[in-house]
Amino acid sequence: MSTISNDQILDVLAAVAETDEVRTNPDLAIYDLQVLDSMKTVELIVALGQQLGVEISPAEFERDAWATPAKFVADVQHRLSA
């Protein structure tokens, strides 16, 4: 299995969030600032599966684990290594 880089994960997040700020501000509060909402979160889960092969069930999603770009990348990398 090929290694997925943090940049690739951020590419997916930036595309769904429609902002490059997620790349430049790792501590951006993506839910508190409404960069992502519930519909965008579903789009993000689908995009992770389609583009990176990371399958996440909506039931496994934890908003706190994706509260910032840094936490999002860490959570996806953790899922990849599991």
PDB file of C-alpha atoms in Angstrom:
ATOM      1  CA  MET A   1       0.000   0.000   0.000  1.00  0.00           C
ATOM      2  CA  SER A   2       1.378   3.413  -0.910  1.00  0.00           C
ATOM      3  CA  THR A   3       1.893   6.028   1.735  1.00  0.00           C
ATOM      4  CA  ILE A   4      -0.523   8.934   1.691  1.00  0.00           C
ATOM      5  CA  SER A   5       1.080  12.276   2.507  1.00  0.00           C
ATOM      6  CA  ASN A   6      -0.310  14.973   4.737  1.00  0.00           C
ATOM      7  CA  ASP A   7      -0.437  17.217   1.648  1.00  0.00           C
ATOM      8  CA  GLN A   8      -2.689  14.721  -0.141  1.00  0.00           C
ATOM      9  CA  ILE A   9      -5.025  14.659   2.850  1.00  0.00           C
ATOM     10  CA  LEU A  10      -5.060  18.458   2.970  1.00  0.00           C
ATOM     11  CA  ASP A  11      -5.752  18.541  -0.796  1.00  0.00           C
ATOM     12  CA  VAL A  12      -8.993  16.657  -0.192  1.00  0.00           C
ATOM     13  CA  LEU A  13      -9.923  18.878   2.745  1.00  0.00           C
ATOM     14  CA  ALA A  14      -9.165  22.075   0.790  1.00  0.00           C
ATOM     15  CA  ALA A  15     -11.226  20.908  -2.186  1.00  0.00           C
ATOM     16  CA  VAL A  16     -14.282  20.083  -0.087  1.00  0.00           C
ATOM     17  CA  ALA A  17     -13.935  23.133   2.169  1.00  0.00           C
ATOM     18  CA  GLU A  18     -13.345  25.325  -0.890  1.00  0.00           C
ATOM     19  CA  THR A  19     -10.536  27.233   0.837  1.00  0.00           C
ATOM     20  CA  ASP A  20      -6.761  26.979   0.911  1.00  0.00           C
ATOM     21  CA  GLU A  21      -6.775  28.429   4.426  1.00  0.00           C
ATOM     22  CA  VAL A  22      -6.900  24.841   5.723  1.00  0.00           C
ATOM     23  CA  ARG A  23      -3.374  24.416   4.301  1.00  0.00           C
ATOM     24  CA  THR A  24      -1.904  27.589   5.800  1.00  0.00           C
ATOM     25  CA  ASN A  25      -3.580  27.552   9.227  1.00  0.00           C
ATOM     26  CA  PRO A  26      -3.290  24.125  10.900  1.00  0.00           C
ATOM     27  CA  ASP A  27      -5.235  25.395  13.924  1.00  0.00           C
ATOM     28  CA  LEU A  28      -8.187  26.800  11.961  1.00  0.00           C
ATOM     29  CA  ALA A  29     -11.426  25.960  13.800  1.00  0.00           C
ATOM     30  CA  ILE A  30     -13.117  24.425  10.762  1.00  0.00           C
ATOM     31  CA  TYR A  31     -16.482  23.748  12.405  1.00  0.00           C
ATOM     32  CA  ASP A  32     -16.628  26.733  14.738  1.00  0.00           C
ATOM     33  CA  LEU A  33     -15.936  29.051  11.781  1.00  0.00           C
ATOM     34  CA  GLN A  34     -18.361  27.092   9.571  1.00  0.00           C
ATOM     35  CA  VAL A  35     -15.684  26.151   7.035  1.00  0.00           C
ATOM     36  CA  LEU A  36     -17.343  22.718   7.165  1.00  0.00           C
ATOM     37  CA  ASP A  37     -20.940  21.886   8.034  1.00  0.00           C
ATOM     38  CA  SER A  38     -22.735  18.548   8.188  1.00  0.00           C
ATOM     39  CA  MET A  39     -23.225  18.319   4.404  1.00  0.00           C
ATOM     40  CA  LYS A  40     -19.591  19.202   3.711  1.00  0.00           C
ATOM     41  CA  THR A  41     -18.539  16.597   6.277  1.00  0.00           C
ATOM     42  CA  VAL A  42     -20.438  13.918   4.341  1.00  0.00           C
ATOM     43  CA  GLU A  43     -18.789  15.165   1.118  1.00  0.00           C
ATOM     44  CA  LEU A  44     -15.419  14.940   2.853  1.00  0.00           C
ATOM     45  CA  ILE A  45     -16.037  11.365   4.013  1.00  0.00           C
ATOM     46  CA  VAL A  46     -17.024  10.376   0.458  1.00  0.00           C
ATOM     47  CA  ALA A  47     -14.034  12.205  -1.054  1.00  0.00           C
ATOM     48  CA  LEU A  48     -11.605  10.482   1.319  1.00  0.00           C
ATOM     49  CA  GLY A  49     -12.942   7.122   0.182  1.00  0.00           C
ATOM     50  CA  GLN A  50     -12.904   7.957  -3.522  1.00  0.00           C
ATOM     51  CA  GLN A  51      -9.609   9.816  -3.721  1.00  0.00           C
ATOM     52  CA  LEU A  52      -7.484   8.202  -1.015  1.00  0.00           C
ATOM     53  CA  GLY A  53      -9.195   4.888  -0.319  1.00  0.00           C
ATOM     54  CA  VAL A  54      -9.852   5.857   3.299  1.00  0.00           C
ATOM     55  CA  GLU A  55     -13.206   4.395   4.265  1.00  0.00           C
ATOM     56  CA  ILE A  56     -14.885   6.148   7.177  1.00  0.00           C
ATOM     57  CA  SER A  57     -18.392   5.376   8.308  1.00  0.00           C
ATOM     58  CA  PRO A  58     -20.403   8.436   9.353  1.00  0.00           C
ATOM     59  CA  ALA A  59     -20.996   6.566  12.619  1.00  0.00           C
ATOM     60  CA  GLU A  60     -17.198   6.558  13.219  1.00  0.00           C
ATOM     61  CA  PHE A  61     -16.879  10.305  12.603  1.00  0.00           C
ATOM     62  CA  GLU A  62     -16.028  12.433  15.628  1.00  0.00           C
ATOM     63  CA  ARG A  63     -16.286  16.179  15.122  1.00  0.00           C
ATOM     64  CA  ASP A  64     -13.677  16.891  17.814  1.00  0.00           C
ATOM     65  CA  ALA A  65     -11.154  14.711  15.968  1.00  0.00           C
ATOM     66  CA  TRP A  66     -11.619  16.901  12.867  1.00  0.00           C
ATOM     67  CA  ALA A  67     -11.900  20.267  14.650  1.00  0.00           C
ATOM     68  CA  THR A  68      -8.772  21.676  12.964  1.00  0.00           C
ATOM     69  CA  PRO A  69      -6.792  20.767   9.835  1.00  0.00           C
ATOM     70  CA  ALA A  70      -3.972  19.440  12.040  1.00  0.00           C
ATOM     71  CA  LYS A  71      -6.369  17.175  13.973  1.00  0.00           C
ATOM     72  CA  PHE A  72      -8.033  16.070  10.723  1.00  0.00           C
ATOM     73  CA  VAL A  73      -4.705  15.034   9.178  1.00  0.00           C
ATOM     74  CA  ALA A  74      -3.674  13.230  12.372  1.00  0.00           C
ATOM     75  CA  ASP A  75      -6.984  11.331  12.509  1.00  0.00           C
ATOM     76  CA  VAL A  76      -6.800  10.253   8.861  1.00  0.00           C
ATOM     77  CA  GLN A  77      -3.156   9.185   9.239  1.00  0.00           C
ATOM     78  CA  HIS A  78      -4.127   7.211  12.371  1.00  0.00           C
ATOM     79  CA  ARG A  79      -6.895   5.444  10.434  1.00  0.00           C
ATOM     80  CA  LEU A  80      -4.437   4.640   7.634  1.00  0.00           C
ATOM     81  CA  SER A  81      -1.963   3.079  10.061  1.00  0.00           C
ATOM     82  CA  ALA A  82      -4.591   1.039  11.916  1.00  0.00           C
TER      83      ALA A  82
END
